[in-house]
Amino acid sequence: MPDALAQLTSRAERIQALGAISSLLVWDQRTIMPPAGAANRAGHIAQLQLLEHEALIEPEVGRLLDELRPLEDSLDPDSDDAALIRVVRRDHGKAVRVPPELTAEMARAAAEAAPVWLEAKATSNFALFLPALERAVELRRRYIDCFDPIEEPYDILLDDFEPETRSADVTRIFAEIKAELVPMIAELRGREVDDSFLTADFALQPQIELGQEVIDLFGHRPETWRIDPTEHPFASGTGIDDIRITTHYYPDSLESLFSTMHEYGHGLYQHQIRREIAHLPTGQASSLGIHESQSRLWENLVGRSVPFWRFFYPRLQARFPDQFGGVDLDRFYAAINRVQPSLIRIRADEVTYGMHVILRFELEQDIVNGRVDLSDLPRVWNERMEEYLGVVVPDDANGVLQDVHWSAGLIGYFSTYLLGTVMSVQLWEKMGEDVPDLDERVERGEFDAIRDWLGEHVHASGRKYPPQETLRRAVGTTIDAKPYLAYLKRKYGAPVAA
Amino acid sequence: MPDALAQLTSRAERIQALGAISSLLVWDQRTIMPPAGAANRAGHIAQLQLLEHEALIEPEVGRLLDELRPLEDSLDPDSDDAALIRVVRRDHGKAVRVPPELTAEMARAAAEAAPVWLEAKATSNFALFLPALERAVELRRRYIDCFDPIEEPYDILLDDFEPETRSADVTRIFAEIKAELVPMIAELRGREVDDSFLTADFALQPQIELGQEVIDLFGHRPETWRIDPTEHPFASGTGIDDIRITTHYYPDSLESLFSTMHEYGHGLYQHQIRREIAHLPTGQASSLGIHESQSRLWENLVGRSVPFWRFFYPRLQARFPDQFGGVDLDRFYAAINRVQPSLIRIRADEVTYGMHVILRFELEQDIVNGRVDLSDLPRVWNERMEEYLGVVVPDDANGVLQDVHWSAGLIGYFSTYLLGTVMSVQLWEKMGEDVPDLDERVERGEFDAIRDWLGEHVHASGRKYPPQETLRRAVGTTIDAKPYLAYLKRKYGAPVAA
């Protein structure tokens, strides 16, 4: 290996390690850390982020990248080395634009806004949150100003989460979706579906065992995975052999079961990145959208499907005989797929979910471009909720204050939830072509073909390619809303039954 | 604050953070990490240690220390700032002596030796371990060669664990102890004490509750402490508000109860370091010896005392009525204080423990000075075990291979166990002068006076002073074996009864 490449690789390995170590600190804080340690922990995470930023903007990294330009041009662009140079070049190029003081201030603002948002949400008091939001937006604008001016400033934010994706492209796809979803929701919301039995007493221990059972089936290996309770579920880990998913057990619902399948999808992505690149910045997810395509695939295309429940429903009934002994599979399946416009994105069904995301995506662009007064956000939010979903927002805790993202300065993030959902259907259909007996396998409780297909076509390459190229290599085309819309119509067009 | 001091403080804060973060990674690995993550974790820990070393040897740190010399001379030596400059000067001065390549090689050797030692111990095969030991000793000699030559090279190693302590001083103290212990052991070993009831079936759940009960009593606060199972117990944490002790529950003994009290002592030390210095290198333990004085104090001077068991024995009996319902307090107390020469240091009673440590301390000096051939170590070990403790070593797993330290390159460490034990008695007696009703408090289950006294006189100052100065400030003199020997004679001179 040429010396400059070895040096860049060594520096890249350190950058990746610092990110992984930060993940562990965050995971620990959100699962098992003694709560009094929070302030100290925030300082440690900030130190690691600063070290990572410093390692990335080192002038020597820029020099090595310059020196490596001829090598990069001579390498097969698909090679691990070419991809590493490409990815570090991208990250370095973006990071050197941003003054460390701004990075530090954004981190500080996010840390200080977190308790303010919690308090504002708990008391449904938007005015309390407004100054923190104003500061977050102001800092995002200063961040945008670090880069060359472009027509749509929001693209700069979006690029951090969904590389090389333009908001114009997203808007086009979302318009296509919106045109179909709005009438579909209007039609489906009147359909009578009994899901009353999904709200019942569900004891903790059988819930834990059930979650364990489903991820064991999917392909969890205890020597490389953990599952722990937390407040707001997430997937994390420090490497391909240390995957940590989390869940929240509710005493009166099965929400944990579906969210565990969701986090399993995220975890499997990280687990199946190719070992040769796992310790490098190429060994990350391609984008948040691709990440979400994995979680939504396991949660919805597997976890809310007929074949899966034909296999798994007797197991659920065995764990909760009182709750489900008298409910047949058709009724259960209809209930878990009930379409019902609601206030909260993270609890939305497959059909209404998209409108929650579109609302935020549109609002974020209005915010960044100054088309909406921040103090006016609750009114605008509530109006659009009524327009898009036909629901009346009773208070801001259930409205504009429901998501944590803006408090953390995460503006530009939301669209990836729906982009991922759309891509999950493209991946699923392509997988169905390559694995013709997919449904039969799921119905037998066999998931290895799904894991292997996703591993080979999506996970292995990590972040070697940007998301649309990752998708194109897996399914032959870039993002396309039609399979997603066709899937929804197929599944929900007729009354739902297993 | 002068600019140079602010800069040094900021750098020192980062150094301390990196150490604390390493602790978390080690804690996680030894308690809850999915086991397949070990190789990846070793790489992350190595990255953090390298970053810490790099941060410490930065030329700018040396420059700041030079610039701060006049300020340091003008400050009250007891001030936090003077202590910080002093401690960083010491650490920087030592670290710059050692080439990073050697540091890296020592870390690599330790990582590679760990599984070799485990295998050698499991199969009682010293020949398997010998090459790793030879490498560790060779690296320690190269480490010694980084420093100015001194009369006793072993002092350089000792200084890393017990700053500013000379092996000549330790040898003098240990000679005094040895002269008393050897005849004492010879006399006590013949005494008949029934401890058969300490080996019984102890169910896991009551053991967990018992450990929790005892540290709750001592003063554990769940919002700042955790206790988790592990293979080899240790205390750790990432700061004064995040203390993590560990234990190992055995199904047939109460070992976990005493080791929990031991680790509580370590944890309390870290917990009560003054908040103002906790985020800095002054906010560490003064030395391993002082650390061990804290663990031994809680384990032995509290945990094996008459007053404690007068209070706690009914609670133990309530947890394990079948095992202890028919055993009165006198018999129980005699059993937990039975003197019985044995093979394994970590299970030794208060009287024989010292001889285990002295044996290793003497052997280590012979090793470093080339007075013993490494391949001959098992024979030398076994001879001295017979001479010092009168026990016959059946195999090397129970002999020279029993401790993990040498595999990790930790040579120079062992004497701190006995130094700490000696100091624990000095501290306890001084505390007894300041808190005259100490025994009565313990007998009432009240431990706040102990915690407060230790906090004020030992813990608060962290590493502002070297260990002997820390001790002198607490008890008025430096280390002295007489109180320890008098304590042993008082406790064990007559047949033991509560």
Tab-separated table of C-alpha atoms in Angstrom, chain B residues 14-393:
chain	number	residue	atom	x	y	z
B	14	ARG	CA	-9.305	16.417	27.625
B	15	ILE	CA	-6.644	14.054	28.986
B	16	GLN	CA	-8.824	13.217	31.961
B	17	ALA	CA	-11.883	12.727	29.728
B	18	LEU	CA	-10.003	10.283	27.509
B	19	GLY	CA	-9.032	8.245	30.562
B	20	ALA	CA	-12.589	8.223	31.847
B	21	ILE	CA	-13.910	7.183	28.441
B	22	SER	CA	-11.393	4.327	28.315
B	23	SER	CA	-12.727	3.222	31.703
B	24	LEU	CA	-16.223	3.031	30.288
B	25	LEU	CA	-15.053	0.916	27.353
B	26	VAL	CA	-13.269	-1.472	29.722
B	27	TRP	CA	-16.232	-1.607	32.104
B	28	ASP	CA	-18.612	-2.308	29.219
B	29	GLN	CA	-16.357	-5.041	27.866
B	30	ARG	CA	-16.089	-6.735	31.242
B	31	THR	CA	-19.786	-6.587	32.100
B	32	ILE	CA	-22.229	-6.418	29.214
B	33	MET	CA	-20.502	-6.220	25.827
B	34	PRO	CA	-21.487	-8.894	23.325
B	35	PRO	CA	-18.396	-11.116	23.484
B	36	ALA	CA	-17.731	-11.075	19.746
B	37	GLY	CA	-16.936	-7.379	20.055
B	38	ALA	CA	-13.638	-7.990	21.883
B	39	ALA	CA	-11.210	-7.465	19.003
B	40	ASN	CA	-12.910	-4.278	17.863
B	41	ARG	CA	-13.014	-3.033	21.455
B	42	ALA	CA	-9.287	-3.631	21.919
B	43	GLY	CA	-8.665	-1.390	18.903
B	44	HIS	CA	-10.882	1.363	20.317
B	45	ILE	CA	-9.199	1.250	23.713
B	46	ALA	CA	-5.786	1.387	22.047
B	47	GLN	CA	-6.925	4.447	20.039
B	48	LEU	CA	-8.029	6.208	23.221
B	49	GLN	CA	-4.802	5.388	25.056
B	50	LEU	CA	-2.775	6.629	22.124
B	51	LEU	CA	-4.821	9.832	21.974
B	52	GLU	CA	-4.308	10.329	25.703
B	53	HIS	CA	-0.578	9.733	25.389
B	54	GLU	CA	-0.361	12.095	22.401
B	55	ALA	CA	-2.296	14.779	24.260
B	56	LEU	CA	0.074	14.454	27.216
B	57	ILE	CA	3.342	14.634	25.258
B	58	GLU	CA	2.313	17.534	22.997
B	59	PRO	CA	5.234	20.007	22.888
B	60	GLU	CA	2.695	22.744	23.640
B	61	VAL	CA	2.040	21.124	27.033
B	62	GLY	CA	5.742	21.368	27.832
B	63	ARG	CA	5.800	24.985	26.698
B	64	LEU	CA	2.799	25.869	28.839
B	65	LEU	CA	4.373	24.146	31.827
B	66	ASP	CA	7.558	26.210	31.330
B	67	GLU	CA	5.532	29.379	31.027
B	68	LEU	CA	3.584	28.504	34.165
B	69	ARG	CA	6.611	27.836	36.362
B	70	PRO	CA	6.650	31.349	37.907
B	71	LEU	CA	2.915	31.231	38.517
B	72	GLU	CA	3.222	27.785	40.111
B	73	ASP	CA	5.952	29.067	42.427
B	74	SER	CA	3.778	32.001	43.423
B	75	LEU	CA	0.653	29.956	44.142
B	76	ASP	CA	-0.294	28.327	47.405
B	77	PRO	CA	0.962	24.737	46.857
B	78	ASP	CA	-2.345	23.469	48.260
B	79	SER	CA	-4.378	25.356	45.670
B	80	ASP	CA	-6.127	23.387	42.945
B	81	ASP	CA	-4.226	25.266	40.255
B	82	ALA	CA	-0.793	24.594	41.760
B	83	ALA	CA	-1.691	20.931	42.183
B	84	LEU	CA	-2.897	20.695	38.597
B	85	ILE	CA	0.323	22.174	37.225
B	86	ARG	CA	2.319	19.826	39.487
B	87	VAL	CA	0.405	16.709	38.437
B	88	VAL	CA	0.468	17.513	34.720
B	89	ARG	CA	4.171	18.324	34.999
B	90	ARG	CA	4.786	14.917	36.536
B	91	ASP	CA	2.687	13.035	33.965
B	92	HIS	CA	4.085	14.986	31.012
B	93	GLY	CA	7.650	14.565	32.279
B	94	LYS	CA	7.263	10.803	32.500
B	95	ALA	CA	5.318	10.389	29.283
B	96	VAL	CA	7.769	12.284	27.073
B	97	ARG	CA	10.487	9.880	28.165
B	98	VAL	CA	8.703	6.927	26.598
B	99	PRO	CA	8.642	6.590	22.803
B	100	PRO	CA	5.087	6.152	21.503
B	101	GLU	CA	6.252	2.992	19.706
B	102	LEU	CA	7.163	1.438	23.047
B	103	THR	CA	3.831	2.486	24.543
B	104	ALA	CA	2.060	0.931	21.581
B	105	GLU	CA	4.127	-2.240	21.804
B	106	MET	CA	3.400	-2.607	25.519
B	107	ALA	CA	-0.315	-2.230	24.826
B	108	ARG	CA	-0.127	-4.777	22.017
B	109	ALA	CA	1.874	-7.221	24.127
B	110	ALA	CA	-0.652	-6.952	26.951
B	111	ALA	CA	-3.561	-7.527	24.570
B	112	GLU	CA	-1.869	-10.520	22.998
B	113	ALA	CA	-0.785	-12.001	26.334
B	114	ALA	CA	-4.274	-11.908	27.845
B	115	PRO	CA	-5.712	-14.947	26.024
B	116	VAL	CA	-2.381	-16.782	26.355
B	117	TRP	CA	-2.483	-16.348	30.126
B	118	LEU	CA	-6.102	-17.488	30.276
B	119	GLU	CA	-5.258	-20.621	28.325
B	120	ALA	CA	-2.084	-21.282	30.334
B	121	LYS	CA	-3.984	-20.860	33.587
B	122	ALA	CA	-6.868	-23.063	32.405
B	123	THR	CA	-4.450	-25.828	31.484
B	124	SER	CA	-1.934	-25.083	34.252
B	125	ASN	CA	0.769	-24.825	31.608
B	126	PHE	CA	3.466	-22.337	32.600
B	127	ALA	CA	5.593	-23.172	29.540
B	128	LEU	CA	2.776	-21.834	27.372
B	129	PHE	CA	2.844	-18.518	29.245
B	130	LEU	CA	6.624	-18.188	29.459
B	131	PRO	CA	7.228	-16.447	26.077
B	132	ALA	CA	4.541	-13.849	26.873
B	133	LEU	CA	6.093	-13.283	30.287
B	134	GLU	CA	9.562	-12.933	28.796
B	135	ARG	CA	8.237	-10.341	26.386
B	136	ALA	CA	6.469	-8.439	29.184
B	137	VAL	CA	9.622	-8.355	31.297
B	138	GLU	CA	11.769	-7.328	28.338
B	139	LEU	CA	9.355	-4.465	27.576
B	140	ARG	CA	9.369	-3.400	31.225
B	141	ARG	CA	13.196	-3.283	31.100
B	142	ARG	CA	13.063	-1.161	27.968
B	143	TYR	CA	10.590	1.076	29.771
B	144	ILE	CA	12.988	1.420	32.711
B	145	ASP	CA	15.773	2.318	30.274
B	146	CYS	CA	13.754	5.360	29.159
B	147	PHE	CA	14.499	7.008	32.510
B	148	ASP	CA	17.693	8.172	34.195
B	149	PRO	CA	19.517	5.235	35.765
B	150	ILE	CA	18.925	4.842	39.489
B	151	GLU	CA	20.219	2.445	42.092
B	152	GLU	CA	17.069	0.306	42.183
B	153	PRO	CA	15.477	0.048	38.701
B	154	TYR	CA	12.314	-1.435	40.226
B	155	ASP	CA	11.589	1.988	41.736
B	156	ILE	CA	10.765	3.282	38.272
B	157	LEU	CA	7.988	0.729	37.922
B	158	LEU	CA	6.729	1.201	41.454
B	159	ASP	CA	6.502	4.947	40.935
B	160	ASP	CA	3.828	4.464	38.252
B	161	PHE	CA	1.467	2.919	40.773
B	162	GLU	CA	2.662	4.406	44.074
B	163	PRO	CA	4.181	7.788	43.232
B	164	GLU	CA	7.314	8.892	45.037
B	165	THR	CA	7.571	5.614	46.924
B	166	ARG	CA	10.861	3.706	46.980
B	167	SER	CA	11.152	-0.047	47.090
B	168	ALA	CA	13.688	0.322	49.915
B	169	ASP	CA	10.916	1.871	52.032
B	170	VAL	CA	8.508	-0.866	51.063
B	171	THR	CA	11.095	-3.539	51.815
B	172	ARG	CA	11.655	-2.081	55.288
B	173	ILE	CA	7.932	-2.065	56.068
B	174	PHE	CA	7.408	-5.512	54.621
B	175	ALA	CA	10.353	-6.906	56.628
B	176	GLU	CA	8.708	-5.623	59.798
B	177	ILE	CA	5.425	-7.243	58.799
B	178	LYS	CA	6.986	-10.507	57.707
B	179	ALA	CA	8.800	-10.907	61.003
B	180	GLU	CA	5.481	-10.828	62.818
B	181	LEU	CA	3.256	-12.602	60.327
B	182	VAL	CA	5.269	-15.761	59.824
B	183	PRO	CA	5.135	-16.853	63.500
B	184	MET	CA	1.589	-15.592	63.838
B	185	ILE	CA	0.439	-17.723	60.919
B	186	ALA	CA	2.312	-20.715	62.289
B	187	GLU	CA	0.429	-20.328	65.556
B	188	LEU	CA	-3.015	-19.548	64.141
B	189	ARG	CA	-3.056	-22.215	61.477
B	190	GLY	CA	-3.490	-24.886	64.128
B	191	ARG	CA	-6.543	-23.257	65.675
B	192	GLU	CA	-9.751	-25.189	65.067
B	193	VAL	CA	-12.467	-23.001	63.564
B	194	ASP	CA	-15.587	-24.423	62.014
B	195	ASP	CA	-16.449	-22.534	58.843
B	196	SER	CA	-18.193	-25.419	57.090
B	197	PHE	CA	-21.501	-23.521	56.994
B	198	LEU	CA	-19.946	-20.828	54.776
B	199	THR	CA	-19.953	-23.367	51.968
B	200	ALA	CA	-23.581	-23.990	51.136
B	201	ASP	CA	-26.220	-23.333	48.504
B	202	PHE	CA	-26.740	-19.589	48.279
B	203	ALA	CA	-29.452	-18.727	45.771
B	204	LEU	CA	-28.647	-15.940	43.368
B	205	GLN	CA	-31.562	-13.591	44.049
B	206	PRO	CA	-31.080	-13.287	47.833
B	207	GLN	CA	-27.351	-12.799	47.196
B	208	ILE	CA	-28.121	-9.931	44.809
B	209	GLU	CA	-30.509	-8.397	47.331
B	210	LEU	CA	-28.006	-8.840	50.141
B	211	GLY	CA	-25.238	-7.083	48.215
B	212	GLN	CA	-27.648	-4.310	47.345
B	213	GLU	CA	-28.742	-4.039	50.973
B	214	VAL	CA	-25.217	-3.723	52.307
B	215	ILE	CA	-24.145	-1.011	49.868
B	216	ASP	CA	-27.433	0.809	50.369
B	217	LEU	CA	-26.591	0.818	54.062
B	218	PHE	CA	-23.027	1.965	53.429
B	219	GLY	CA	-24.418	4.819	51.362
B	220	HIS	CA	-24.994	3.774	47.767
B	221	ARG	CA	-27.244	6.142	45.791
B	222	PRO	CA	-28.862	4.538	42.761
B	223	GLU	CA	-28.897	7.779	40.789
B	224	THR	CA	-25.083	7.793	40.821
B	225	TRP	CA	-24.078	4.126	41.233
B	226	ARG	CA	-24.491	0.835	39.397
B	227	ILE	CA	-23.614	-2.689	40.468
B	228	ASP	CA	-23.260	-5.397	37.821
B	229	PRO	CA	-22.001	-8.959	37.644
B	230	THR	CA	-18.641	-9.696	36.067
B	231	GLU	CA	-15.991	-12.431	36.032
B	232	HIS	CA	-13.292	-10.653	38.088
B	233	PRO	CA	-14.766	-7.839	40.207
B	234	PHE	CA	-13.477	-4.284	39.903
B	235	ALA	CA	-14.673	-0.735	40.495
B	236	SER	CA	-14.870	1.820	37.733
B	237	GLY	CA	-16.896	4.752	36.478
B	238	THR	CA	-16.652	7.809	34.284
B	239	GLY	CA	-16.912	10.482	36.964
B	240	ILE	CA	-17.988	11.250	40.505
B	241	ASP	CA	-21.652	10.945	39.505
B	242	ASP	CA	-21.255	7.685	37.599
B	243	ILE	CA	-19.744	5.018	39.841
B	244	ARG	CA	-19.834	1.404	38.732
B	245	ILE	CA	-18.893	-1.465	40.957
B	246	THR	CA	-19.001	-5.089	39.919
B	247	THR	CA	-19.223	-8.429	41.637
B	248	HIS	CA	-19.240	-12.132	40.959
B	249	TYR	CA	-22.001	-14.183	42.579
B	250	TYR	CA	-20.915	-17.726	43.420
B	251	PRO	CA	-23.647	-20.286	44.004
B	252	ASP	CA	-21.871	-21.853	46.973
B	253	SER	CA	-20.249	-19.016	48.912
B	254	LEU	CA	-20.745	-15.473	50.206
B	255	GLU	CA	-17.592	-14.238	48.523
B	256	SER	CA	-19.648	-11.721	46.558
B	257	LEU	CA	-20.817	-10.022	49.763
B	258	PHE	CA	-17.291	-9.269	50.939
B	259	SER	CA	-16.000	-8.368	47.486
B	260	THR	CA	-18.957	-5.981	47.098
B	261	MET	CA	-17.919	-4.213	50.312
B	262	HIS	CA	-14.368	-4.086	48.934
B	263	GLU	CA	-15.433	-2.551	45.620
B	264	TYR	CA	-17.741	-0.180	47.479
B	265	GLY	CA	-14.634	1.262	49.152
B	266	HIS	CA	-13.021	1.872	45.774
B	267	GLY	CA	-16.228	3.350	44.407
B	268	LEU	CA	-16.747	5.686	47.347
B	269	TYR	CA	-13.221	7.059	46.892
B	270	GLN	CA	-14.000	8.016	43.298
B	271	HIS	CA	-17.435	9.309	44.262
B	272	GLN	CA	-16.164	11.710	46.936
B	273	ILE	CA	-13.384	13.412	45.013
B	274	ARG	CA	-14.082	17.140	45.168
B	275	ARG	CA	-16.328	18.236	42.339
B	276	GLU	CA	-14.090	21.203	41.469
B	277	ILE	CA	-11.225	18.917	40.434
B	278	ALA	CA	-13.119	15.812	39.332
B	279	HIS	CA	-12.838	16.604	35.613
B	280	LEU	CA	-9.057	17.109	35.827
B	281	PRO	CA	-6.077	14.771	36.318
B	282	THR	CA	-5.959	15.932	39.942
B	283	GLY	CA	-9.392	14.324	40.288
B	284	GLN	CA	-8.043	10.791	40.343
B	285	ALA	CA	-6.920	8.547	43.171
B	286	SER	CA	-3.667	9.530	44.818
B	287	SER	CA	-2.220	6.046	44.247
B	288	LEU	CA	-3.197	2.408	44.051
B	289	GLY	CA	-2.123	2.029	47.664
B	290	ILE	CA	-4.474	4.743	48.864
B	291	HIS	CA	-7.184	3.241	46.666
B	292	GLU	CA	-6.637	-0.139	48.284
B	293	SER	CA	-6.687	1.402	51.757
B	294	GLN	CA	-10.278	2.368	51.011
B	295	SER	CA	-11.423	-1.008	49.723
B	296	ARG	CA	-9.684	-2.926	52.515
B	297	LEU	CA	-11.129	-0.571	55.116
B	298	TRP	CA	-14.709	-1.288	54.088
B	299	GLU	CA	-14.120	-4.972	53.465
B	300	ASN	CA	-12.184	-5.751	56.646
B	301	LEU	CA	-12.288	-3.005	59.260
B	302	VAL	CA	-16.003	-2.553	58.723
B	303	GLY	CA	-17.063	-5.740	56.978
B	304	ARG	CA	-15.311	-8.301	59.155
B	305	SER	CA	-15.812	-6.458	62.442
B	306	VAL	CA	-17.843	-7.377	65.502
B	307	PRO	CA	-19.982	-4.200	65.499
B	308	PHE	CA	-20.928	-4.603	61.861
B	309	TRP	CA	-22.060	-8.189	62.271
B	310	ARG	CA	-23.930	-7.442	65.484
B	311	PHE	CA	-26.023	-5.176	63.287
B	312	PHE	CA	-26.038	-7.084	60.023
B	313	TYR	CA	-26.108	-10.745	61.024
B	314	PRO	CA	-29.870	-10.862	61.621
B	315	ARG	CA	-30.325	-9.481	58.129
B	316	LEU	CA	-28.078	-12.144	56.665
B	317	GLN	CA	-29.972	-14.781	58.630
B	318	ALA	CA	-33.254	-13.430	57.292
B	319	ARG	CA	-32.000	-13.828	53.713
B	320	PHE	CA	-30.591	-17.292	54.334
B	321	PRO	CA	-32.532	-18.820	57.236
B	322	ASP	CA	-31.686	-22.423	56.334
B	323	GLN	CA	-27.977	-21.759	56.181
B	324	PHE	CA	-27.581	-19.502	59.228
B	325	GLY	CA	-30.661	-19.986	61.377
B	326	GLY	CA	-28.785	-22.444	63.579
B	327	VAL	CA	-25.453	-20.622	63.614
B	328	ASP	CA	-24.956	-18.054	66.366
B	329	LEU	CA	-23.083	-14.795	65.836
B	330	ASP	CA	-19.910	-15.954	67.624
B	331	ARG	CA	-19.560	-18.965	65.391
B	332	PHE	CA	-20.312	-16.952	62.261
B	333	TYR	CA	-17.846	-14.219	63.196
B	334	ALA	CA	-15.110	-16.761	63.931
B	335	ALA	CA	-15.746	-18.467	60.617
B	336	ILE	CA	-15.495	-15.341	58.451
B	337	ASN	CA	-12.258	-14.485	60.253
B	338	ARG	CA	-10.728	-17.926	60.137
B	339	VAL	CA	-6.977	-17.870	59.489
B	340	GLN	CA	-6.048	-20.587	57.057
B	341	PRO	CA	-3.003	-20.445	54.791
B	342	SER	CA	-4.188	-21.015	51.260
B	343	LEU	CA	-3.050	-20.896	47.689
B	344	ILE	CA	-4.982	-17.975	46.278
B	345	ARG	CA	-4.239	-14.372	47.245
B	346	ILE	CA	-7.642	-12.922	46.466
B	347	ARG	CA	-9.315	-15.385	48.820
B	348	ALA	CA	-6.796	-15.047	51.640
B	349	ASP	CA	-7.823	-14.042	55.173
B	350	GLU	CA	-6.561	-10.830	56.775
B	351	VAL	CA	-3.521	-12.449	58.376
B	352	THR	CA	-2.129	-14.554	55.553
B	353	TYR	CA	-2.946	-11.987	52.852
B	354	GLY	CA	0.188	-9.984	53.527
B	355	MET	CA	2.495	-12.919	52.868
B	356	HIS	CA	0.983	-13.451	49.419
B	357	VAL	CA	1.798	-9.854	48.571
B	358	ILE	CA	5.297	-9.932	50.040
B	359	LEU	CA	6.121	-13.035	48.036
B	360	ARG	CA	5.178	-11.308	44.772
B	361	PHE	CA	6.898	-8.055	45.676
B	362	GLU	CA	10.167	-9.879	46.366
B	363	LEU	CA	9.827	-12.011	43.267
B	364	GLU	CA	9.173	-9.016	41.041
B	365	GLN	CA	12.358	-7.340	42.181
B	366	ASP	CA	14.264	-10.555	41.507
B	367	ILE	CA	12.707	-10.673	38.037
B	368	VAL	CA	13.466	-7.079	37.135
B	369	ASN	CA	17.036	-7.373	38.415
B	370	GLY	CA	17.582	-10.688	36.634
B	371	ARG	CA	18.153	-12.583	39.860
B	372	VAL	CA	15.711	-15.290	38.885
B	373	ASP	CA	15.495	-17.142	35.610
B	374	LEU	CA	11.938	-16.783	34.333
B	375	SER	CA	11.724	-20.442	33.368
B	376	ASP	CA	12.575	-21.207	36.986
B	377	LEU	CA	9.736	-19.076	38.391
B	378	PRO	CA	7.317	-21.930	39.213
B	379	ARG	CA	9.950	-23.660	41.368
B	380	VAL	CA	10.876	-20.428	43.168
B	381	TRP	CA	7.209	-19.559	43.650
B	382	ASN	CA	6.387	-22.940	45.111
B	383	GLU	CA	9.375	-22.908	47.464
B	384	ARG	CA	8.459	-19.515	48.858
B	385	MET	CA	4.782	-20.425	49.231
B	386	GLU	CA	5.883	-23.309	51.396
B	387	GLU	CA	8.347	-21.148	53.325
B	388	TYR	CA	5.997	-18.176	53.885
B	389	LEU	CA	2.643	-19.878	54.203
B	390	GLY	CA	3.429	-23.533	54.676
B	391	VAL	CA	1.269	-24.566	51.754
B	392	VAL	CA	2.187	-26.971	48.997
B	393	VAL	CA	1.293	-25.706	45.543
